Amino acid sequence: MTMHGDEDDALAALRWQIEAGADEAIGEDPVDRTTAPRAEPESRTRPEAPPPSPPPRTSPPPSRPAAGASDRQAPVWRPEPGPLESAEAALHSARELAVAANSLAELEAALETFEGCPLKATAMNLVFADGNPEARVMMIGEAPGAEEDRQGLPFVGVSGRLLDRMLACIGLDRSSVYITNMLFWRPPGNRTPTAAEIASCLPFTERHIELAAPDYLVLVGGMSAKNLLARSEGILRLRGQWRPYQHSGLPRPIPALPTLHPAYLLRQPQQKRLAWRDLLSLHRALATGWDPLSKT
Ligand code: URA
């Protein structure tokens, strides 16, 4: 095979991996899993037969072992936590860490210690927020992409550039909005996050909203609109309609406006006119003090 042939093959293999979503190196050295030795079976795998059940409480206490018998207890088999059990543990930990945070800095530090979202293992950086935390508008997108993951900031890639242009149309920029995402780590290859991944981050987003306490929320894309407003309709139905975002920690509901995601607008530019209507509605609320929840 020629040098060119080798190069072409290597490039084709690389392209294939990128298309399959493997577009980030997550280790220093490549691992050849076709020749790597098989892992020893773990000692915590299920034994052939289950351990004997403990004696009933009413039976007399077992006699002491005969002299010389080992004092060591037989190993107790504990099942691996199943997906449900670990998802519940992640949610519990997320709730505990989130409610204990009393400032945005503490919330970010809590996320740094949180181990309940598996996306953290493959991401380069935590992507917490950008913009002005004092702003009247808080925008919540979906999940960081490759550029956001590299920079540790939300909406700094191609979608972010469109978002900036959209905001500029109504006189806003990153000094007048606060921007975050539902997920704080990039899903590998930008795959759709699982329900468990979204659920594990939700308590942090809920606390994020409480701590930032904006006047208005803009829910950018279906993921934030559906999860924060507990709605099942698609974004094309939800967009443009102000709805109250309520949560137990808030003194009053916050008006929330679902809108189309810039990544969708890049694919469907003819839908920009709908996003423009949503922007005008936000502008009206900011400029006139109109209460979007009053239905007038
Ligand atoms: N899309 C999002 O929803 N968020 C980002 O930060 C970037 C792209």
PDB file of N, CA, C and O in Angstrom, residues 195 225 279:
ATOM      1  N   ALA A 195     -32.493  10.711  30.291  1.00  0.00           N
ATOM      2  CA  ALA A 195     -33.384  11.297  31.308  1.00  0.00           C
ATOM      3  C   ALA A 195     -32.671  11.350  32.657  1.00  0.00           C
ATOM      4  O   ALA A 195     -32.829  12.312  33.419  1.00  0.00           O
ATOM      5  N   ALA A 225     -37.417  24.005  28.269  1.00  0.00           N
ATOM      6  CA  ALA A 225     -38.840  24.361  28.350  1.00  0.00           C
ATOM      7  C   ALA A 225     -39.638  23.212  28.967  1.00  0.00           C
ATOM      8  O   ALA A 225     -40.421  23.415  29.900  1.00  0.00           O
ATOM      9  N   LEU A 279     -38.487  37.287  20.746  1.00  0.00           N
ATOM     10  CA  LEU A 279     -37.565  38.340  21.204  1.00  0.00           C
ATOM     11  C   LEU A 279     -38.327  39.645  21.435  1.00  0.00           C
ATOM     12  O   LEU A 279     -38.060  40.367  22.403  1.00  0.00           O
TER      13      LEU A 279
END
